Amino acid sequence: MDERRNKPPLLARRKLLTAGALAGLGAWLIKPNDRGANHTPYYEQLSAKLNQLALATPRLIIDKQLLNHNIDRLTHHVGSRFNYRIVAKSLPSTALLAHVMARANSHRLMVFHQPFLNEVARELPHADVLMGKPMPVQAAKNFYRIHHASTSTFNPSLQLQWLIDSPERLAAYAALADELHQPMRINIELDIGLHRGGVSHLDTLNALIERINAHPLLRLSGLMGYEPHIVKLPGSVHHWQQQAHQHYRAAMQRIAHYCNSETMETMTFNCGGSPTYQLYNQGHWAFNELAAGSCLVKPTDFDLPTLSDHRAACFIATPVLKKLHETRIPGINLGKLQALWDPNKAQSFFTYGGYWKAHPESPRGLSYNALYGRSTNQDLLNGSNSVQLNVDDWIFLRPTQSEFVFLQFGDLVVIDAEQESHFWPILSAHASAA
């Protein structure tokens, strides 16, 4: 057989060589660049503050100046067009809530957890509270039991609105009011298009209003319609906003059949949330108050176009426990190959604690290692050789949310560049034994 027949023609060989070269070039082009850097001056100053405070465990940090900036932005947008209700689950500390209440000039809170409600009633007795979700009737009973045993001046008959979402829940609360001889203000949750529960039919709303008005201990206090997720729905945000408002306005028109205009002016018609509150800067809207909380500390889930003028004000700070000048993967030691391909896998830093709902923020270029996995005890972060961290230095992360993450670190560390730092206790997530 002629061996020349088994050899590809010259043109074919050139094509193969060209394709191989292009593939190699493509691989080189997608090869990760060194993203590493050292702390910026801002994070160096935060590190110095933490060291001055003699801290050495993971802590949740709030920058008070940035917090104040965000409060001021919110009050600028809300202006006098709406009342502002502070969402307590996003700012779970009575000291933090008290600071926001004072600077925003609002005594209105939205509370989502019965133990938080008892603590708010005890520590912030001047607050006007709207529950942010329907509570099991036993939780309401527990609140009254604990509150009546306290010395707080908080008057739930005048300062607390329970949220009701169905005729069955209303019946349970009416029975509790009769059992305790306790007047109750009732706010009705609406489904205004997001289908997270609440009243979706006007006939049901009519029946609830009539039952409330017929009961001697119950008083209708308003409506609550939640719509912040419209910014994540497909299509036009304006379309979903208008649709939600139509639902809300129709419900208010039903209330107007039962209440005179003077009474309606005293009611709470709540809407909004951190992602959407700025959508109401203009126009005429049926509701009279907006709720928001997370935008004041701005975790990463709130890096949204609607909050572009807010700044990140909360961080997790955790010390470096161990530093390795390589990455070792147990069982399948691919660390060297990872680092060869990605210079950002060159070093390993083990942190004090971890696996939080958070993303590495500083030094720049740190990342988790999917092959190594995560740990709540000692989390592994990789970085390039450009990252000059040492053992006992601080790593900073940004939480994805505040409502759960804030509760994991004990007292909040409030850093103020102009004044001394403070420790603000968090709300207790557990019911009192009283």
Tab-separated table of C-alpha atoms in Angstrom:
chain	number	residue	atom	x	y	z
A	1	MET	CA	0.000	0.000	0.000
A	2	ASP	CA	1.236	3.479	-0.827
A	3	GLU	CA	2.028	5.165	2.529
A	4	ARG	CA	1.347	8.538	1.009
A	5	ARG	CA	-2.376	7.659	0.921
A	6	ASN	CA	-2.416	7.490	4.756
A	7	LYS	CA	-0.981	10.984	5.149
A	8	PRO	CA	-3.356	13.972	5.084
A	9	PRO	CA	-2.767	16.351	2.238
A	10	LEU	CA	-0.702	19.441	3.009
A	11	LEU	CA	-3.773	21.700	3.024
A	12	ALA	CA	-5.579	19.432	5.486
A	13	ARG	CA	-2.556	19.420	7.796
A	14	ARG	CA	-2.396	23.186	7.703
A	15	LYS	CA	-6.075	23.351	8.633
A	16	LEU	CA	-5.483	21.034	11.566
A	17	LEU	CA	-2.536	23.087	12.763
A	18	THR	CA	-4.528	26.299	12.392
A	19	ALA	CA	-7.483	24.843	14.282
A	20	GLY	CA	-5.181	23.671	17.052
A	21	ALA	CA	-3.537	27.072	17.272
A	22	LEU	CA	-6.918	28.794	17.404
A	23	ALA	CA	-8.108	26.416	20.097
A	24	GLY	CA	-4.977	27.126	22.118
A	25	LEU	CA	-5.460	30.861	21.614
A	26	GLY	CA	-9.117	30.600	22.648
A	27	ALA	CA	-8.163	28.712	25.787
A	28	TRP	CA	-5.542	31.342	26.588
A	29	LEU	CA	-8.078	34.133	26.072
A	30	ILE	CA	-10.532	32.596	28.554
A	31	LYS	CA	-7.807	31.812	31.074
A	32	PRO	CA	-8.639	33.780	34.253
A	33	ASN	CA	-6.613	36.911	34.966
A	34	ASP	CA	-5.131	37.759	38.322
A	35	ARG	CA	-7.954	39.578	40.148
A	36	GLY	CA	-6.161	39.889	43.455
A	37	ALA	CA	-5.410	43.094	45.327
A	38	ASN	CA	-4.810	44.262	48.871
A	39	HIS	CA	-7.271	46.043	51.141
A	40	THR	CA	-8.232	49.526	50.002
A	41	PRO	CA	-7.673	52.322	52.547
A	42	TYR	CA	-11.314	52.013	53.625
A	43	TYR	CA	-10.929	48.364	54.642
A	44	GLU	CA	-7.536	49.066	56.189
A	45	GLN	CA	-9.271	51.613	58.417
A	46	LEU	CA	-12.004	49.087	59.292
A	47	SER	CA	-9.315	46.543	60.168
A	48	ALA	CA	-7.559	49.085	62.391
A	49	LYS	CA	-10.850	49.867	64.171
A	50	LEU	CA	-11.512	46.200	64.853
A	51	ASN	CA	-8.010	45.738	66.215
A	52	GLN	CA	-8.437	48.784	68.457
A	53	LEU	CA	-11.593	47.174	69.831
A	54	ALA	CA	-9.568	44.000	70.570
A	55	LEU	CA	-11.946	41.851	68.534
A	56	ALA	CA	-10.897	38.434	67.286
A	57	THR	CA	-14.088	36.599	66.264
A	58	PRO	CA	-16.417	36.954	63.270
A	59	ARG	CA	-18.515	40.101	63.654
A	60	LEU	CA	-21.220	41.946	61.768
A	61	ILE	CA	-20.084	45.498	61.074
A	62	ILE	CA	-22.286	48.508	60.345
A	63	ASP	CA	-20.738	51.695	59.026
A	64	LYS	CA	-22.790	54.365	60.782
A	65	GLN	CA	-21.972	57.118	58.301
A	66	LEU	CA	-23.083	54.988	55.365
A	67	LEU	CA	-26.173	53.928	57.300
A	68	ASN	CA	-27.044	57.595	57.846
A	69	HIS	CA	-26.451	58.303	54.172
A	70	ASN	CA	-28.981	55.618	53.260
A	71	ILE	CA	-31.539	56.835	55.791
A	72	ASP	CA	-31.243	60.337	54.391
A	73	ARG	CA	-31.662	59.064	50.820
A	74	LEU	CA	-34.803	57.188	51.804
A	75	THR	CA	-36.398	60.104	53.621
A	76	HIS	CA	-35.538	62.349	50.671
A	77	HIS	CA	-37.403	60.052	48.282
A	78	VAL	CA	-40.372	59.374	50.575
A	79	GLY	CA	-40.640	63.023	51.568
A	80	SER	CA	-44.027	64.041	52.952
A	81	ARG	CA	-45.972	62.105	50.333
A	82	PHE	CA	-46.027	58.886	52.390
A	83	ASN	CA	-45.519	57.746	55.927
A	84	TYR	CA	-42.455	55.541	56.337
A	85	ARG	CA	-42.643	52.197	58.152
A	86	ILE	CA	-39.327	50.626	59.201
A	87	VAL	CA	-39.019	46.882	58.560
A	88	ALA	CA	-37.632	45.429	61.779
A	89	LYS	CA	-36.642	41.999	60.437
A	90	SER	CA	-34.091	43.697	58.188
A	91	LEU	CA	-32.669	45.754	61.062
A	92	PRO	CA	-32.948	43.306	63.978
A	93	SER	CA	-31.662	45.384	66.866
A	94	THR	CA	-33.681	47.731	69.052
A	95	ALA	CA	-30.717	50.117	69.219
A	96	LEU	CA	-30.457	50.089	65.421
A	97	LEU	CA	-34.214	50.564	65.092
A	98	ALA	CA	-34.147	53.418	67.604
A	99	HIS	CA	-31.402	55.141	65.593
A	100	VAL	CA	-33.349	54.782	62.335
A	101	MET	CA	-36.578	55.923	64.000
A	102	ALA	CA	-34.909	59.069	65.298
A	103	ARG	CA	-33.083	59.995	62.096
A	104	ALA	CA	-36.024	59.139	59.797
A	105	ASN	CA	-38.510	60.749	62.188
A	106	SER	CA	-40.787	57.704	62.152
A	107	HIS	CA	-42.227	55.666	65.007
A	108	ARG	CA	-43.777	53.084	62.656
A	109	LEU	CA	-42.338	49.554	62.637
A	110	MET	CA	-43.190	46.374	60.754
A	111	VAL	CA	-42.460	43.236	62.800
A	112	PHE	CA	-42.408	39.636	61.565
A	113	HIS	CA	-41.623	37.507	64.624
A	114	GLN	CA	-43.474	37.181	67.920
A	115	PRO	CA	-40.368	37.240	70.174
A	116	PHE	CA	-39.225	40.371	68.309
A	117	LEU	CA	-42.650	41.898	68.924
A	118	ASN	CA	-42.376	41.391	72.675
A	119	GLU	CA	-38.891	42.896	72.716
A	120	VAL	CA	-39.976	45.879	70.630
A	121	ALA	CA	-42.951	46.442	72.944
A	122	ARG	CA	-40.600	46.388	75.930
A	123	GLU	CA	-37.689	48.423	74.538
A	124	LEU	CA	-39.501	50.766	72.120
A	125	PRO	CA	-42.844	51.326	73.835
A	126	HIS	CA	-43.652	54.397	71.711
A	127	ALA	CA	-43.633	52.365	68.474
A	128	ASP	CA	-46.650	51.859	66.234
A	129	VAL	CA	-46.416	48.252	65.032
A	130	LEU	CA	-47.886	46.546	61.979
A	131	MET	CA	-47.274	42.818	61.755
A	132	GLY	CA	-45.647	41.935	58.444
A	133	LYS	CA	-47.125	38.443	58.155
A	134	PRO	CA	-50.067	36.580	59.682
A	135	MET	CA	-49.160	34.971	63.005
A	136	PRO	CA	-50.531	31.693	64.369
A	137	VAL	CA	-53.178	32.601	66.913
A	138	GLN	CA	-51.088	30.888	69.609
A	139	ALA	CA	-48.244	33.308	68.842
A	140	ALA	CA	-50.644	36.207	69.427
A	141	LYS	CA	-51.733	34.614	72.693
A	142	ASN	CA	-48.099	34.188	73.735
A	143	PHE	CA	-47.439	37.851	72.968
A	144	TYR	CA	-50.236	39.008	75.259
A	145	ARG	CA	-49.207	36.600	78.034
A	146	ILE	CA	-45.624	37.856	78.021
A	147	HIS	CA	-46.563	41.494	77.523
A	148	HIS	CA	-49.128	41.556	80.332
A	149	ALA	CA	-46.443	40.243	82.699
A	150	SER	CA	-44.120	43.124	81.791
A	151	THR	CA	-44.094	46.746	82.915
A	152	SER	CA	-44.018	48.181	79.405
A	153	THR	CA	-46.249	51.141	78.622
A	154	PHE	CA	-46.819	49.813	75.079
A	155	ASN	CA	-50.587	49.634	74.540
A	156	PRO	CA	-51.380	46.897	71.989
A	157	SER	CA	-55.012	47.992	71.784
A	158	LEU	CA	-53.830	51.249	70.196
A	159	GLN	CA	-50.304	50.551	68.926
A	160	LEU	CA	-50.480	47.078	67.364
A	161	GLN	CA	-52.094	45.861	64.144
A	162	TRP	CA	-52.437	42.121	63.604
A	163	LEU	CA	-52.348	40.937	59.996
A	164	ILE	CA	-55.243	38.748	58.810
A	165	ASP	CA	-55.243	36.831	55.525
A	166	SER	CA	-58.356	34.625	55.638
A	167	PRO	CA	-61.792	34.222	57.254
A	168	GLU	CA	-60.456	31.260	59.256
A	169	ARG	CA	-57.644	33.290	60.791
A	170	LEU	CA	-60.017	36.140	61.552
A	171	ALA	CA	-62.331	33.723	63.366
A	172	ALA	CA	-59.420	32.462	65.470
A	173	TYR	CA	-58.376	36.001	66.409
A	174	ALA	CA	-61.949	36.966	67.230
A	175	ALA	CA	-62.148	34.000	69.592
A	176	LEU	CA	-58.863	35.068	71.218
A	177	ALA	CA	-60.150	38.627	71.635
A	178	ASP	CA	-63.239	37.232	73.390
A	179	GLU	CA	-61.161	34.910	75.584
A	180	LEU	CA	-58.787	37.674	76.708
A	181	HIS	CA	-61.320	40.511	76.583
A	182	GLN	CA	-58.677	42.189	74.443
A	183	PRO	CA	-59.434	44.868	71.820
A	184	MET	CA	-57.515	44.203	68.595
A	185	ARG	CA	-56.738	46.261	65.525
A	186	ILE	CA	-56.958	44.162	62.359
A	187	ASN	CA	-55.092	44.886	59.146
A	188	ILE	CA	-56.008	42.791	56.091
A	189	GLU	CA	-53.303	41.322	53.873
A	190	LEU	CA	-53.989	41.625	50.147
A	191	ASP	CA	-52.742	39.536	47.259
A	192	ILE	CA	-51.974	42.301	44.783
A	193	GLY	CA	-50.554	40.049	42.097
A	194	LEU	CA	-47.562	38.205	43.565
A	195	HIS	CA	-49.587	35.304	45.013
A	196	ARG	CA	-47.732	35.142	48.315
A	197	GLY	CA	-51.010	34.728	50.169
A	198	GLY	CA	-53.548	37.231	51.327
A	199	VAL	CA	-57.043	38.099	50.166
A	200	SER	CA	-57.383	37.910	46.399
A	201	HIS	CA	-61.163	38.193	45.957
A	202	LEU	CA	-63.189	41.277	46.753
A	203	ASP	CA	-66.123	39.189	48.011
A	204	THR	CA	-63.828	37.672	50.636
A	205	LEU	CA	-62.648	41.160	51.554
A	206	ASN	CA	-66.266	42.297	51.995
A	207	ALA	CA	-66.970	39.361	54.305
A	208	LEU	CA	-63.885	40.097	56.422
A	209	ILE	CA	-64.764	43.772	56.788
A	210	GLU	CA	-68.322	42.954	57.803
A	211	ARG	CA	-67.179	40.414	60.421
A	212	ILE	CA	-64.641	42.866	61.851
A	213	ASN	CA	-67.178	45.671	62.041
A	214	ALA	CA	-69.706	43.358	63.716
A	215	HIS	CA	-67.329	42.295	66.481
A	216	PRO	CA	-67.219	44.587	69.540
A	217	LEU	CA	-63.497	44.006	70.227
A	218	LEU	CA	-62.143	44.137	66.665
A	219	ARG	CA	-61.428	47.254	64.621
A	220	LEU	CA	-60.389	47.430	60.994
A	221	SER	CA	-57.108	49.350	60.792
A	222	GLY	CA	-56.204	49.132	57.109
A	223	LEU	CA	-54.617	47.060	54.368
A	224	MET	CA	-51.170	45.695	53.551
A	225	GLY	CA	-50.162	44.811	49.991
A	226	TYR	CA	-46.668	43.424	49.366
A	227	GLU	CA	-45.170	44.020	45.907
A	228	PRO	CA	-41.319	44.333	46.068
A	229	HIS	CA	-40.795	41.228	43.917
A	230	ILE	CA	-42.213	42.983	40.860
A	231	VAL	CA	-38.662	44.135	40.053
A	232	LYS	CA	-37.739	40.462	39.483
A	233	LEU	CA	-40.721	39.523	37.295
A	234	PRO	CA	-40.334	39.195	33.529
A	235	GLY	CA	-41.527	42.095	31.455
A	236	SER	CA	-42.128	45.711	32.358
A	237	VAL	CA	-41.835	46.719	36.007
A	238	HIS	CA	-44.243	49.569	35.232
A	239	HIS	CA	-46.825	47.039	34.007
A	240	TRP	CA	-46.630	44.957	37.194
A	241	GLN	CA	-46.630	48.078	39.344
A	242	GLN	CA	-49.801	49.374	37.718
A	243	GLN	CA	-51.460	45.967	38.009
A	244	ALA	CA	-50.615	45.764	41.717
A	245	HIS	CA	-51.963	49.281	42.241
A	246	GLN	CA	-55.230	48.416	40.521
A	247	HIS	CA	-55.738	45.544	42.973
A	248	TYR	CA	-54.944	47.847	45.875
A	249	ARG	CA	-57.238	50.643	44.718
A	250	ALA	CA	-60.132	48.225	44.186
A	251	ALA	CA	-59.723	46.963	47.767
A	252	MET	CA	-59.687	50.495	49.143
A	253	GLN	CA	-62.866	51.293	47.246
A	254	ARG	CA	-64.542	48.383	49.006
A	255	ILE	CA	-63.423	49.706	52.373
A	256	ALA	CA	-64.861	53.086	51.441
A	257	HIS	CA	-68.306	51.438	51.326
A	258	TYR	CA	-68.000	50.674	55.033
A	259	CYS	CA	-65.923	53.558	56.403
A	260	ASN	CA	-66.286	57.295	56.033
A	261	SER	CA	-63.466	59.416	54.659
A	262	GLU	CA	-62.499	60.693	58.116
A	263	THR	CA	-62.006	57.147	59.384
A	264	MET	CA	-60.063	56.126	56.284
A	265	GLU	CA	-57.620	58.999	56.818
A	266	THR	CA	-56.596	57.396	60.110
A	267	MET	CA	-56.062	53.936	58.598
A	268	THR	CA	-52.811	52.271	57.557
A	269	PHE	CA	-52.656	51.480	53.852
A	270	ASN	CA	-49.217	49.911	53.543
A	271	CYS	CA	-47.288	48.985	50.413
A	272	GLY	CA	-43.770	48.932	48.997
A	273	GLY	CA	-40.432	47.558	50.074
A	274	SER	CA	-36.758	48.318	49.627
A	275	PRO	CA	-36.591	47.300	45.928
A	276	THR	CA	-39.673	49.321	44.954
A	277	TYR	CA	-40.073	52.298	47.261
A	278	GLN	CA	-38.387	54.684	44.794
A	279	LEU	CA	-40.878	53.698	42.086
A	280	TYR	CA	-43.393	55.918	43.883
A	281	ASN	CA	-41.394	59.138	43.705
A	282	GLN	CA	-44.022	60.510	41.346
A	283	GLY	CA	-47.675	59.946	40.622
A	284	HIS	CA	-50.772	59.455	42.733
A	285	TRP	CA	-51.165	56.228	44.648
A	286	ALA	CA	-53.924	54.761	46.764
A	287	PHE	CA	-51.821	53.755	49.769
A	288	ASN	CA	-50.454	56.179	52.368
A	289	GLU	CA	-47.288	54.493	53.661
A	290	LEU	CA	-44.227	52.660	52.331
A	291	ALA	CA	-42.210	50.007	54.134
A	292	ALA	CA	-38.470	49.427	53.733
A	293	GLY	CA	-35.532	48.246	55.799
A	294	SER	CA	-32.839	46.357	53.893
A	295	CYS	CA	-31.990	49.342	51.703
A	296	LEU	CA	-30.626	51.113	54.789
A	297	VAL	CA	-27.788	48.587	55.089
A	298	LYS	CA	-27.881	47.318	51.461
A	299	PRO	CA	-26.801	43.660	51.356
A	300	THR	CA	-25.878	42.277	47.926
A	301	ASP	CA	-29.425	41.101	47.101
A	302	PHE	CA	-30.298	44.803	47.002
A	303	ASP	CA	-27.682	45.842	44.459
A	304	LEU	CA	-30.521	46.974	42.207
A	305	PRO	CA	-30.986	49.871	39.762
A	306	THR	CA	-33.789	51.166	41.991
A	307	LEU	CA	-31.290	51.525	44.862
A	308	SER	CA	-28.334	52.931	42.938
A	309	ASP	CA	-28.022	55.906	45.305
A	310	HIS	CA	-27.815	53.680	48.403
A	311	ARG	CA	-24.462	52.368	49.596
A	312	ALA	CA	-23.400	49.103	51.190
A	313	ALA	CA	-23.276	49.755	54.940
A	314	CYS	CA	-22.941	46.270	56.441
A	315	PHE	CA	-20.081	43.768	56.327
A	316	ILE	CA	-18.987	40.536	57.920
A	317	ALA	CA	-15.448	40.724	59.285
A	318	THR	CA	-13.629	37.503	60.083
A	319	PRO	CA	-9.977	36.775	60.970
A	320	VAL	CA	-7.607	34.635	58.906
A	321	LEU	CA	-6.767	31.524	60.918
A	322	LYS	CA	-4.394	29.786	58.496
A	323	LYS	CA	-2.556	30.666	55.295
A	324	LEU	CA	-1.193	28.182	52.754
A	325	HIS	CA	0.903	29.123	49.731
A	326	GLU	CA	-0.969	26.565	47.673
A	327	THR	CA	-4.337	24.822	47.494
A	328	ARG	CA	-4.524	21.200	48.604
A	329	ILE	CA	-7.652	19.250	47.655
A	330	PRO	CA	-8.017	16.124	49.852
A	331	GLY	CA	-8.187	12.854	47.937
A	332	ILE	CA	-7.859	14.468	44.508
A	333	ASN	CA	-4.976	16.881	44.787
A	334	LEU	CA	-5.857	19.132	41.888
A	335	GLY	CA	-4.813	22.288	43.671
A	336	LYS	CA	-1.659	22.770	41.612
A	337	LEU	CA	-3.575	22.277	38.372
A	338	GLN	CA	-6.204	24.768	39.528
A	339	ALA	CA	-3.528	27.337	40.316
A	340	LEU	CA	-1.767	26.697	37.016
A	341	TRP	CA	-4.943	27.510	35.147
A	342	ASP	CA	-6.306	30.168	37.522
A	343	PRO	CA	-3.780	32.377	39.358
A	344	ASN	CA	-6.554	33.305	41.809
A	345	LYS	CA	-6.299	29.768	43.255
A	346	ALA	CA	-2.636	30.160	44.208
A	347	GLN	CA	-3.114	30.758	47.948
A	348	SER	CA	-5.517	29.399	50.560
A	349	PHE	CA	-6.897	31.336	53.506
A	350	PHE	CA	-8.925	29.617	56.201
A	351	THR	CA	-11.333	31.928	58.019
A	352	TYR	CA	-12.728	31.888	61.522
A	353	GLY	CA	-16.183	30.468	60.811
A	354	GLY	CA	-17.910	30.660	57.487
A	355	TYR	CA	-20.602	29.372	55.142
A	356	TRP	CA	-22.572	32.542	55.703
A	357	LYS	CA	-25.025	33.977	53.175
A	358	ALA	CA	-22.341	36.364	51.976
A	359	HIS	CA	-19.831	37.097	49.225
A	360	PRO	CA	-16.121	37.959	49.696
A	361	GLU	CA	-15.571	41.692	49.345
A	362	SER	CA	-12.053	42.586	50.478
A	363	PRO	CA	-9.272	41.904	49.703
A	364	ARG	CA	-10.421	41.834	46.098
A	365	GLY	CA	-10.159	38.581	44.170
A	366	LEU	CA	-10.981	36.096	46.950
A	367	SER	CA	-13.288	33.223	46.026
A	368	TYR	CA	-14.613	29.942	47.353
A	369	ASN	CA	-13.259	26.655	46.011
A	370	ALA	CA	-16.029	24.414	44.664
A	371	LEU	CA	-13.839	21.288	44.774
A	372	TYR	CA	-12.772	21.826	48.378
A	373	GLY	CA	-16.261	22.705	49.619
A	374	ARG	CA	-17.574	24.970	52.357
A	375	SER	CA	-17.346	24.891	56.158
A	376	THR	CA	-19.119	26.698	58.988
A	377	ASN	CA	-16.054	26.099	61.170
A	378	GLN	CA	-13.112	27.078	58.943
A	379	ASP	CA	-14.116	28.224	55.473
A	380	LEU	CA	-11.567	28.166	52.649
A	381	LEU	CA	-11.029	31.180	50.429
A	382	ASN	CA	-8.566	31.208	47.541
A	383	GLY	CA	-6.622	34.220	46.362
A	384	SER	CA	-3.763	35.052	44.022
A	385	ASN	CA	-0.238	35.859	45.117
A	386	SER	CA	-1.199	39.528	44.783
A	387	VAL	CA	-3.261	39.174	47.969
A	388	GLN	CA	-0.935	39.925	50.857
A	389	LEU	CA	-2.953	38.654	53.801
A	390	ASN	CA	-1.390	37.143	56.883
A	391	VAL	CA	-2.698	35.099	59.786
A	392	ASP	CA	-4.902	37.207	62.108
A	393	ASP	CA	-5.615	39.775	59.382
A	394	TRP	CA	-9.248	40.556	58.605
A	395	ILE	CA	-11.284	39.430	55.604
A	396	PHE	CA	-14.494	41.305	54.800
A	397	LEU	CA	-17.608	39.883	53.169
A	398	ARG	CA	-20.894	41.461	52.148
A	399	PRO	CA	-24.041	39.659	53.352
A	400	THR	CA	-26.619	38.746	50.740
A	401	GLN	CA	-29.383	39.709	53.181
A	402	SER	CA	-29.628	41.246	56.623
A	403	GLU	CA	-32.677	39.698	58.276
A	404	PHE	CA	-31.097	36.293	58.999
A	405	VAL	CA	-27.391	37.019	58.737
A	406	PHE	CA	-27.399	39.825	61.324
A	407	LEU	CA	-28.542	37.370	63.999
A	408	GLN	CA	-25.469	35.119	63.714
A	409	PHE	CA	-22.746	37.298	65.240
A	410	GLY	CA	-23.938	38.634	68.577
A	411	ASP	CA	-23.854	42.387	69.158
A	412	LEU	CA	-23.559	44.489	66.008
A	413	VAL	CA	-20.300	46.428	65.812
A	414	VAL	CA	-21.205	49.973	64.782
A	415	ILE	CA	-18.190	51.822	63.383
A	416	ASP	CA	-18.252	55.606	63.291
A	417	ALA	CA	-15.234	57.329	61.768
A	418	GLU	CA	-16.029	60.542	63.630
A	419	GLN	CA	-16.986	59.129	67.041
A	420	GLU	CA	-16.324	56.105	69.186
A	421	SER	CA	-17.663	52.739	68.073
A	422	HIS	CA	-20.666	51.053	69.694
A	423	PHE	CA	-22.022	47.567	70.277
A	424	TRP	CA	-25.735	47.239	69.575
A	425	PRO	CA	-27.437	44.052	70.867
A	426	ILE	CA	-29.480	42.081	68.358
A	427	LEU	CA	-33.090	41.062	68.854
A	428	SER	CA	-33.659	37.727	70.531
A	429	ALA	CA	-34.965	35.149	68.077
A	430	HIS	CA	-36.332	32.986	70.880
A	431	ALA	CA	-39.475	33.390	72.916
A	432	SER	CA	-39.193	34.633	76.460
A	433	ALA	CA	-39.827	32.157	79.228
A	434	ALA	CA	-42.003	34.658	81.065
